PDB file of C-alpha atoms in Angstrom:
ATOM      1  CA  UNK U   1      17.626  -8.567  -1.799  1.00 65.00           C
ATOM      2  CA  UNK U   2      17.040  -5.847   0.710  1.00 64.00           C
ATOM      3  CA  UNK U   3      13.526  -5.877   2.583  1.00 92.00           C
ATOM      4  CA  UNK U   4      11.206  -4.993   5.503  1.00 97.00           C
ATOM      5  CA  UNK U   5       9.925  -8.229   7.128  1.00 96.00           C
ATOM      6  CA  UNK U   6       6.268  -8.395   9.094  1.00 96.00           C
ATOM      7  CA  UNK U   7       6.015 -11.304  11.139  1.00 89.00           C
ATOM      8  CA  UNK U   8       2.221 -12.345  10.069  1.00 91.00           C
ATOM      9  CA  UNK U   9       0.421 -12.165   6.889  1.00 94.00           C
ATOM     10  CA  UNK U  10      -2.739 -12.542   8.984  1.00 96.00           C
ATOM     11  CA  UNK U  11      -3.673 -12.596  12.479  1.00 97.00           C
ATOM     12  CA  UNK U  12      -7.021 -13.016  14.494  1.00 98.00           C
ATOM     13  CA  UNK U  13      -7.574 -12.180  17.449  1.00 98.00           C
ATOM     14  CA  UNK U  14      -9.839 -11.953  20.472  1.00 98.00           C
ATOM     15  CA  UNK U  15     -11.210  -8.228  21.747  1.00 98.00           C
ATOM     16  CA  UNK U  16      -9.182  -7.775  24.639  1.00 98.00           C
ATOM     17  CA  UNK U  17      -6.206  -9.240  24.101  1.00 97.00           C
ATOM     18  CA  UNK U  18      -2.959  -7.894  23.719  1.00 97.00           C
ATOM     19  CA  UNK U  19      -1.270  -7.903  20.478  1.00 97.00           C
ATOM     20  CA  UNK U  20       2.030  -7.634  18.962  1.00 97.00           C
ATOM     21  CA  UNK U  21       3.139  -6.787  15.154  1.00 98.00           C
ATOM     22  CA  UNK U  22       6.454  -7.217  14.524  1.00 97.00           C
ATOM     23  CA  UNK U  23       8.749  -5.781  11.784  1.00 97.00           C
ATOM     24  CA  UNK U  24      12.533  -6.451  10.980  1.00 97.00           C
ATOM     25  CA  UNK U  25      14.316  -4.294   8.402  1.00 97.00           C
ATOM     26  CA  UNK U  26      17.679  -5.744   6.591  1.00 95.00           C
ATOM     27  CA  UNK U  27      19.024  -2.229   5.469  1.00 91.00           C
ATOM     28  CA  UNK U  28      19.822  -0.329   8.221  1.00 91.00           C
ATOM     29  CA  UNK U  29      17.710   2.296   8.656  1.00 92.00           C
ATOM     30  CA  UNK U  30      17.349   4.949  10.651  1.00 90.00           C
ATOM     31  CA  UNK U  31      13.394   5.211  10.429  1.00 92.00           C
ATOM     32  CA  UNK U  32      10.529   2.720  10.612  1.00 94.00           C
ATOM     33  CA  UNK U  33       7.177   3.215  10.698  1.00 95.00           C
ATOM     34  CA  UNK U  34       3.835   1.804  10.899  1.00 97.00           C
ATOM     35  CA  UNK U  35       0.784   2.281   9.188  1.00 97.00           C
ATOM     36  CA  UNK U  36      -2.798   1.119   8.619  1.00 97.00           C
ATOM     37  CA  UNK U  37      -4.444   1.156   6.149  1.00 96.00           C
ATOM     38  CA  UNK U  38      -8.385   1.113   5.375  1.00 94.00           C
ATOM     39  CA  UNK U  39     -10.418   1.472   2.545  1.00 90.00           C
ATOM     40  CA  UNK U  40     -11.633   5.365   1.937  1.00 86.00           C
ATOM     41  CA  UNK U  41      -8.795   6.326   4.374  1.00 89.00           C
ATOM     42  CA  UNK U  42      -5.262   5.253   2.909  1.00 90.00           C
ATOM     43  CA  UNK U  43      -2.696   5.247   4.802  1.00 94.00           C
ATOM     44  CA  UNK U  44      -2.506   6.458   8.127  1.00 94.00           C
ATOM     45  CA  UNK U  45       0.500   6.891  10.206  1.00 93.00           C
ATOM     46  CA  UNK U  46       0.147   5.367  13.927  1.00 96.00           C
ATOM     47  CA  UNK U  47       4.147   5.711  14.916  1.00 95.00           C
ATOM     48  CA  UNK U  48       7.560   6.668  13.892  1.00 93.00           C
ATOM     49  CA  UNK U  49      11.000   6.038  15.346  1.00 93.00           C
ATOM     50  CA  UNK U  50      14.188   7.838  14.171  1.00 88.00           C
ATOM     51  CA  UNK U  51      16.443   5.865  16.503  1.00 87.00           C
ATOM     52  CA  UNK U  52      16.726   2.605  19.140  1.00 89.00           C
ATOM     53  CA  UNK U  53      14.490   3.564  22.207  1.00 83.00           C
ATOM     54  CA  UNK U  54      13.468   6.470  19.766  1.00 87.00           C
ATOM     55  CA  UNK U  55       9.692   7.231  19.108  1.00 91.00           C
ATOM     56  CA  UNK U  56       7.005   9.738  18.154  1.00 91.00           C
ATOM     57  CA  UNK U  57       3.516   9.606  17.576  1.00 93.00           C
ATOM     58  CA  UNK U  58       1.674   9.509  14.612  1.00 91.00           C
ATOM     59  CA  UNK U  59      -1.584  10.525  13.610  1.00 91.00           C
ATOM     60  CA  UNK U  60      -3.568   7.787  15.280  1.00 96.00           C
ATOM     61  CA  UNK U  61      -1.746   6.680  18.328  1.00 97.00           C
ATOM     62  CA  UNK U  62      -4.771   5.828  20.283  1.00 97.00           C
ATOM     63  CA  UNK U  63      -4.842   2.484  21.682  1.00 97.00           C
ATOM     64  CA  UNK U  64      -0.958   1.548  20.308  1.00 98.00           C
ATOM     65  CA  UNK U  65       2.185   1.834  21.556  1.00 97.00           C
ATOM     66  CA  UNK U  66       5.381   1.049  20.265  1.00 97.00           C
ATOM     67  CA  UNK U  67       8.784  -0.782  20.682  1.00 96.00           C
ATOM     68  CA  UNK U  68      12.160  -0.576  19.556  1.00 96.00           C
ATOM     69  CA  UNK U  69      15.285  -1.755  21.364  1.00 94.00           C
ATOM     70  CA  UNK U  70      16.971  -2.734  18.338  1.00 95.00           C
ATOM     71  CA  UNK U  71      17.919  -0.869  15.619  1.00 94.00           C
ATOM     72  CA  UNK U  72      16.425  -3.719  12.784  1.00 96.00           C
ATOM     73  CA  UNK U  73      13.433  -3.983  15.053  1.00 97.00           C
ATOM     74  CA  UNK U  74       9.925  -2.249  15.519  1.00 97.00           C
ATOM     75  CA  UNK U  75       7.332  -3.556  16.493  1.00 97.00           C
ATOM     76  CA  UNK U  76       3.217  -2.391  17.257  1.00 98.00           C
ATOM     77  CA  UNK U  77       1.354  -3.333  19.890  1.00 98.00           C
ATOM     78  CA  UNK U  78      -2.168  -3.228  20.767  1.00 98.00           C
ATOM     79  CA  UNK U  79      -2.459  -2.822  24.325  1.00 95.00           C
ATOM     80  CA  UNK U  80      -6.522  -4.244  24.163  1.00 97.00           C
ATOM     81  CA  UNK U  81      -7.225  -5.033  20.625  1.00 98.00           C
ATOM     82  CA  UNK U  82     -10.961  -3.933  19.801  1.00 98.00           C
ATOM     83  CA  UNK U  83     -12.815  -4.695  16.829  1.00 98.00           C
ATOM     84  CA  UNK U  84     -12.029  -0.815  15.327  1.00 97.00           C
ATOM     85  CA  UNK U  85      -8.386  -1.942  15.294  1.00 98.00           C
ATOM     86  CA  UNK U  86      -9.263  -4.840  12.676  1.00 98.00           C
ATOM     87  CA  UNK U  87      -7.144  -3.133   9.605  1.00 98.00           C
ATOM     88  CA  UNK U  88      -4.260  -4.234   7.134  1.00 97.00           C
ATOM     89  CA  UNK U  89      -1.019  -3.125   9.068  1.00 98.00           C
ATOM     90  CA  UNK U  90       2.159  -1.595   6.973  1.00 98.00           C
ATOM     91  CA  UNK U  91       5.338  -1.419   8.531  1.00 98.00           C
ATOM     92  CA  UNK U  92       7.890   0.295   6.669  1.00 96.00           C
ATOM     93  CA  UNK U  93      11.618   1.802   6.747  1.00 95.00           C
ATOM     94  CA  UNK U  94      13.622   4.646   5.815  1.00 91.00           C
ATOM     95  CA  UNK U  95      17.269   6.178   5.429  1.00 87.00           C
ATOM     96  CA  UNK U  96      15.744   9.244   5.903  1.00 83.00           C
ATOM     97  CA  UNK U  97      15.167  12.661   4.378  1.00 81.00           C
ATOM     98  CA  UNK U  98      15.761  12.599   0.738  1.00 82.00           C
ATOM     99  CA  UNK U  99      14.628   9.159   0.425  1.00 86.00           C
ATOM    100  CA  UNK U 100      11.628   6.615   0.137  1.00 88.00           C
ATOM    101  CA  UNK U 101      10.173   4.028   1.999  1.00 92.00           C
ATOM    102  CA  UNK U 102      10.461   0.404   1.694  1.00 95.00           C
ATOM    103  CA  UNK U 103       7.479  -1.792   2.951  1.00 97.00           C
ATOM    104  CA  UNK U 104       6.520  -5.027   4.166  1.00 97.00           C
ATOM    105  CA  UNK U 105       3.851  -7.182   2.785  1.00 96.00           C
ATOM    106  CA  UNK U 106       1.448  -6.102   5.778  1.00 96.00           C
ATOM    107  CA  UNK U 107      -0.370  -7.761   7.977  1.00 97.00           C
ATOM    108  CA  UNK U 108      -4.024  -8.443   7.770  1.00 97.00           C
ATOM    109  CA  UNK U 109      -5.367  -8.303  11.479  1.00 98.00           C
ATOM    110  CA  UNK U 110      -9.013  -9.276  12.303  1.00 98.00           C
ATOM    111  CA  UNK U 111     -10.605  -8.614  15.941  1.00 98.00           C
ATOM    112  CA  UNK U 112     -13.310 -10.531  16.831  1.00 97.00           C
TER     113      UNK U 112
ATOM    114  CA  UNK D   1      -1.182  22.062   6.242  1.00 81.00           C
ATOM    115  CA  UNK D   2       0.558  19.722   3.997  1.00 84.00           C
ATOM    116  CA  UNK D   3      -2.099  17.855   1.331  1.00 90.00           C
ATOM    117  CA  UNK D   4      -1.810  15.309  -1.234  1.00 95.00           C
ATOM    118  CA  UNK D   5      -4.787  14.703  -3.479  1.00 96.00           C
ATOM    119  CA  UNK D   6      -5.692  11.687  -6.107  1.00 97.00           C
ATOM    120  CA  UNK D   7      -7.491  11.992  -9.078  1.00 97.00           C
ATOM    121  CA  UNK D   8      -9.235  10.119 -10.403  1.00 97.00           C
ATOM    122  CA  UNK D   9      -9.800   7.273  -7.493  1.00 96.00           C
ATOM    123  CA  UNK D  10     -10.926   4.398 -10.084  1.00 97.00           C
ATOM    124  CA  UNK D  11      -9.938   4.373 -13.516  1.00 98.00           C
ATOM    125  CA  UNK D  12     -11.314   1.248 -15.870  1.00 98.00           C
ATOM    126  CA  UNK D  13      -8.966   1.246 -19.503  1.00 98.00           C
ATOM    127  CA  UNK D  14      -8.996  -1.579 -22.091  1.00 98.00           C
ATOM    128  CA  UNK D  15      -5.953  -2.464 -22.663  1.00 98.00           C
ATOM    129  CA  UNK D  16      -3.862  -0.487 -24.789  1.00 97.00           C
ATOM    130  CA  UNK D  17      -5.959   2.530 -24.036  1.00 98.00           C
ATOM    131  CA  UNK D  18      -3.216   5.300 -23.061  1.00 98.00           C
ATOM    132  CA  UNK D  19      -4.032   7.553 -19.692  1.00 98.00           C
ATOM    133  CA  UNK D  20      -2.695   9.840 -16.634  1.00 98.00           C
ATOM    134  CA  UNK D  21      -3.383   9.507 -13.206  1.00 98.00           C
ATOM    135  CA  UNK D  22      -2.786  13.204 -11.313  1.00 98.00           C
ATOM    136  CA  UNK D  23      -1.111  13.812  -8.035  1.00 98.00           C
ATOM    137  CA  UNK D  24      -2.213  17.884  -6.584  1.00 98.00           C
ATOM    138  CA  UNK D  25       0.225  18.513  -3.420  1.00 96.00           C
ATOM    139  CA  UNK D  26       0.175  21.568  -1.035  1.00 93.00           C
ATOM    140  CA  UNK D  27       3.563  21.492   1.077  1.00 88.00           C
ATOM    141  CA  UNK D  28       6.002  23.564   2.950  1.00 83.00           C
ATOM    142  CA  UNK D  29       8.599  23.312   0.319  1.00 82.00           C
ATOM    143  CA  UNK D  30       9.052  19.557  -1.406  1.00 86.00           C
ATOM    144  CA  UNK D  31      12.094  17.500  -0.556  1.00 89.00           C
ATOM    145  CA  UNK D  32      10.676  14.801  -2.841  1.00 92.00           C
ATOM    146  CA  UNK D  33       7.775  13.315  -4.655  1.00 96.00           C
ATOM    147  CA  UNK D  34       7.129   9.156  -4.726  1.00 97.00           C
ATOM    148  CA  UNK D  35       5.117   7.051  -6.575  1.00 98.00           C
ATOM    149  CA  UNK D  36       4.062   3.592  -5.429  1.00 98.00           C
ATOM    150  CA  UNK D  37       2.545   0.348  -7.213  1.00 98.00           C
ATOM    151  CA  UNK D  38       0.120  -1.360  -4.450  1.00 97.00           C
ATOM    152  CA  UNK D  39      -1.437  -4.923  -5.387  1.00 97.00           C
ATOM    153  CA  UNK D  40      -4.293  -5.905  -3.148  1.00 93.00           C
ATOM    154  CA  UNK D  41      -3.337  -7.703   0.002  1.00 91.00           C
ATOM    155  CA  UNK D  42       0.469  -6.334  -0.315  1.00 93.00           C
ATOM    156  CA  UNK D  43       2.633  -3.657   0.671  1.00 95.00           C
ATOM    157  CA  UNK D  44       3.331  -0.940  -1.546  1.00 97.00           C
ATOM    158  CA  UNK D  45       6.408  -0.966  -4.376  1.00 96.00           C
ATOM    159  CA  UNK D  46       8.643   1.628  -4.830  1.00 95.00           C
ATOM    160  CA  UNK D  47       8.290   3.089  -8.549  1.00 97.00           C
ATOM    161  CA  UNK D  48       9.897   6.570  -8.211  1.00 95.00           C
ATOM    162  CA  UNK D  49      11.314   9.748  -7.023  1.00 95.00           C
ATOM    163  CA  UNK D  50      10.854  13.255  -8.552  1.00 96.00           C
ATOM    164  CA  UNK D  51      12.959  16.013  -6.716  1.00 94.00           C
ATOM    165  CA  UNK D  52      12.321  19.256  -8.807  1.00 93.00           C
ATOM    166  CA  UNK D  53       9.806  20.380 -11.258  1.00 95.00           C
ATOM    167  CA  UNK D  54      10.441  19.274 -14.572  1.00 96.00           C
ATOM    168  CA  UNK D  55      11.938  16.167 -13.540  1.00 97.00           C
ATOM    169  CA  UNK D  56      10.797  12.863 -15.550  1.00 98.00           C
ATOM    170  CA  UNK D  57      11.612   9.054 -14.748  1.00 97.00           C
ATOM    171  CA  UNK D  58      10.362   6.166 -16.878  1.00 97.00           C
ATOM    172  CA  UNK D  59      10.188   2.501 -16.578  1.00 95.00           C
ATOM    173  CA  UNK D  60       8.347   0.559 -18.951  1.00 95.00           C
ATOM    174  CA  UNK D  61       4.931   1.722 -19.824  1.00 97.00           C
ATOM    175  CA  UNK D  62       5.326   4.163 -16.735  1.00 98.00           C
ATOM    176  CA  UNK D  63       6.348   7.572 -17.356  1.00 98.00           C
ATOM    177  CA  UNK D  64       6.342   9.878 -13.978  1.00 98.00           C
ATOM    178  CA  UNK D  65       6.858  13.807 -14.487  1.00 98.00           C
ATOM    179  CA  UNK D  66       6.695  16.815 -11.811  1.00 97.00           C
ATOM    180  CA  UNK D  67       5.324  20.121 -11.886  1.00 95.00           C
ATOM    181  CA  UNK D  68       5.364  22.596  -9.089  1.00 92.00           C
ATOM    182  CA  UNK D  69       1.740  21.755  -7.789  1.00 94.00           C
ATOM    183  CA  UNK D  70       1.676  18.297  -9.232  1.00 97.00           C
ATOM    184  CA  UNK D  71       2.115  15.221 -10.772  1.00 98.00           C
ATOM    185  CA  UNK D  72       1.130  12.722 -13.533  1.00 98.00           C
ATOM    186  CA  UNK D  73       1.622   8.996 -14.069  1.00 98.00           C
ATOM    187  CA  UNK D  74       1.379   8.302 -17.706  1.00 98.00           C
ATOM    188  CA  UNK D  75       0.838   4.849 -18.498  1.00 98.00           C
ATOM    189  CA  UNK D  76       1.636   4.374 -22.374  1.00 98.00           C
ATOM    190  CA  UNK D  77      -0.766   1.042 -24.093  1.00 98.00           C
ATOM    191  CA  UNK D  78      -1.518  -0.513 -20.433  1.00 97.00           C
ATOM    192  CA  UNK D  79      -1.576  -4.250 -19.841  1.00 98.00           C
ATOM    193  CA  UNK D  80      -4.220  -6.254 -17.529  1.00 97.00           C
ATOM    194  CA  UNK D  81      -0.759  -7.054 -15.192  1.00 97.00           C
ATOM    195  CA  UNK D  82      -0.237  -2.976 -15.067  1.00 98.00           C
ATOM    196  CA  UNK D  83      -3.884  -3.297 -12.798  1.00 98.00           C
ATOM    197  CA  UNK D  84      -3.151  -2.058  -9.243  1.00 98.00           C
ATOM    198  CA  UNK D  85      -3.758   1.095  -6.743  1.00 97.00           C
ATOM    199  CA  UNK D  86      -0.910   3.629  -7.838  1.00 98.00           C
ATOM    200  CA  UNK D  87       0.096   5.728  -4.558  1.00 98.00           C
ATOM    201  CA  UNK D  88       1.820   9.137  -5.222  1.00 97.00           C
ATOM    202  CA  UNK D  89       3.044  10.546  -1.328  1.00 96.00           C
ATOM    203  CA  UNK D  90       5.238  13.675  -0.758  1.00 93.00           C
ATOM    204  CA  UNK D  91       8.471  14.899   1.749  1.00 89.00           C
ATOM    205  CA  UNK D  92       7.897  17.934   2.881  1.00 81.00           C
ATOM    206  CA  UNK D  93      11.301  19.907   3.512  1.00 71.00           C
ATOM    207  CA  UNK D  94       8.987  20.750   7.402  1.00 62.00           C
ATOM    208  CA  UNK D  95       7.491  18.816   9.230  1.00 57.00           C
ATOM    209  CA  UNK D  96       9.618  15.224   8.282  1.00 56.00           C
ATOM    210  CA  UNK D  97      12.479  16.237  10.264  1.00 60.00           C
ATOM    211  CA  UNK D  98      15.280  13.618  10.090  1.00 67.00           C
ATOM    212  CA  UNK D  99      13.103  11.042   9.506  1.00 68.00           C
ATOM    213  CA  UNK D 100      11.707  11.427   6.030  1.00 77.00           C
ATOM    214  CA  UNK D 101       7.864  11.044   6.527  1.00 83.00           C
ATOM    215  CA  UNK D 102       5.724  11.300   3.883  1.00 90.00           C
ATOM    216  CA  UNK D 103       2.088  12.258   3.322  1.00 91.00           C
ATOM    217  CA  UNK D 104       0.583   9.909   1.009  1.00 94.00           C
ATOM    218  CA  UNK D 105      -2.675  10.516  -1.315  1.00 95.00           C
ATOM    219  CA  UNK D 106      -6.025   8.388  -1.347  1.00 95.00           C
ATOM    220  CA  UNK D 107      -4.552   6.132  -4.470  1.00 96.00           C
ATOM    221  CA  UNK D 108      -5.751   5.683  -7.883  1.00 97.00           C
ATOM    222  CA  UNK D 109      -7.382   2.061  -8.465  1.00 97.00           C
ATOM    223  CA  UNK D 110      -6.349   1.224 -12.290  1.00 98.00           C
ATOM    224  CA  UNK D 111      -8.013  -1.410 -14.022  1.00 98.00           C
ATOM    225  CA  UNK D 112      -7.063  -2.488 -17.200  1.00 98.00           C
ATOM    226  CA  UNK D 113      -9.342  -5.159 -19.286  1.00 97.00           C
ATOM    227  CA  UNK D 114      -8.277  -7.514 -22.141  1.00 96.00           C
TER     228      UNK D 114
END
């Protein structure tokens, strides 16, 4: 069964600390992405990568940056977490153009 | 700019009670439509892809179809396990470049009662 893999369910962490998401994909894709998501706002795209070492910015980039030296590998991180950044967090992969995502479960991140 | 627009964002139906939930997009030409099951606390599902107007896919109660400014999820006699927020996002044929991004409406929160 193919699927997109985030490394927490639920995190909490301290304002000022430096965080990472991670996200592994089994089908390899091309594209991952990450999201958050809030309530009245959907889903909001923070980065994209189309490639290893590959990246663009989202919508949202502020305070994130990004990683991938693998091609099954992404992963978000939050250079100074602050308690704005407390969200659900949706990684998710792609073949491409033509085609849908596939999503983790999220993670549930609280800043405190 | 490319838009995708939810209506209605709640919708309460007793079970059995038949209903559409409407997808409005504005894009540069439409590479493909999606629809997505979310439970709370979860990622989103994949339920389907619509490529060109008049397109339909079905599974289940779920019936998707595709006009060329929108689209409708039917859901035919829901169940109380059919309750969920029902994402509908679009591919624009500019703007995704290679990498197939989508612009994803507000949702649709169903909920069906016994």
């Amino acid at each position: 069964d193919v699927k997109v893999t985030q490394s927490s369910r639920y995190l909490v962490k301290r304002t000022g600390e430096k965080v990472f998401l991670e996200c592994v994909q089994d089908m390899d894709h091309e594209n991952m992405f990450w999201y958050r998501q809030d309530p009245g706002l959907g889903l909001r795209l923070i980065y994209f990568s189309y490639d290893v070492k590959m990246k663009e910015k989202g919508d949202i980039p502020e305070g994130y940056s990004v990683s991938r030296e693998k091609k099954e590998r992404f992963s978000l991180i939050l250079e100074s977490a602050s308690t704005n950044q407390t969200s659900m967090y949706l990684c998710a992969s792609s073949w491409g153009q033509g085609y849908g995502y596939t999503f983790g479960s999220g993670t549930r991140l609280t800043v405190v | 700019e490319d838009q995708v627009t939810q209506s209605p964002e709640a919708l309460r139906l007793q079970e059995g009670e038949s209903s559409s939930l409407n997808c409005s997009y504005t894009v540069s030409g439409l590479r493909g439509l999606f629809w997505y099951r979310q439970d709370p606390g979860k990622g989103p599902e994949f339920l389907f892809t619509l490529y060109s107007a008049g397109e339909e896919k079905e599974k289940e109660r779920l019936k998707a179809t595709l006009t060329k400014k929108e689209s409708f999820l039917h859901i035919t006699a829901p169940k109380p396990e059919d309750s969920a927020t029902y994402l509908c996002a679009v591919q624009a044929l500019i703007g995704s470049g290679n990498t197939g991004k989508l612009i994803f409406g507000q949702g649709t929160t169903l909920q069906v009662k016994p």
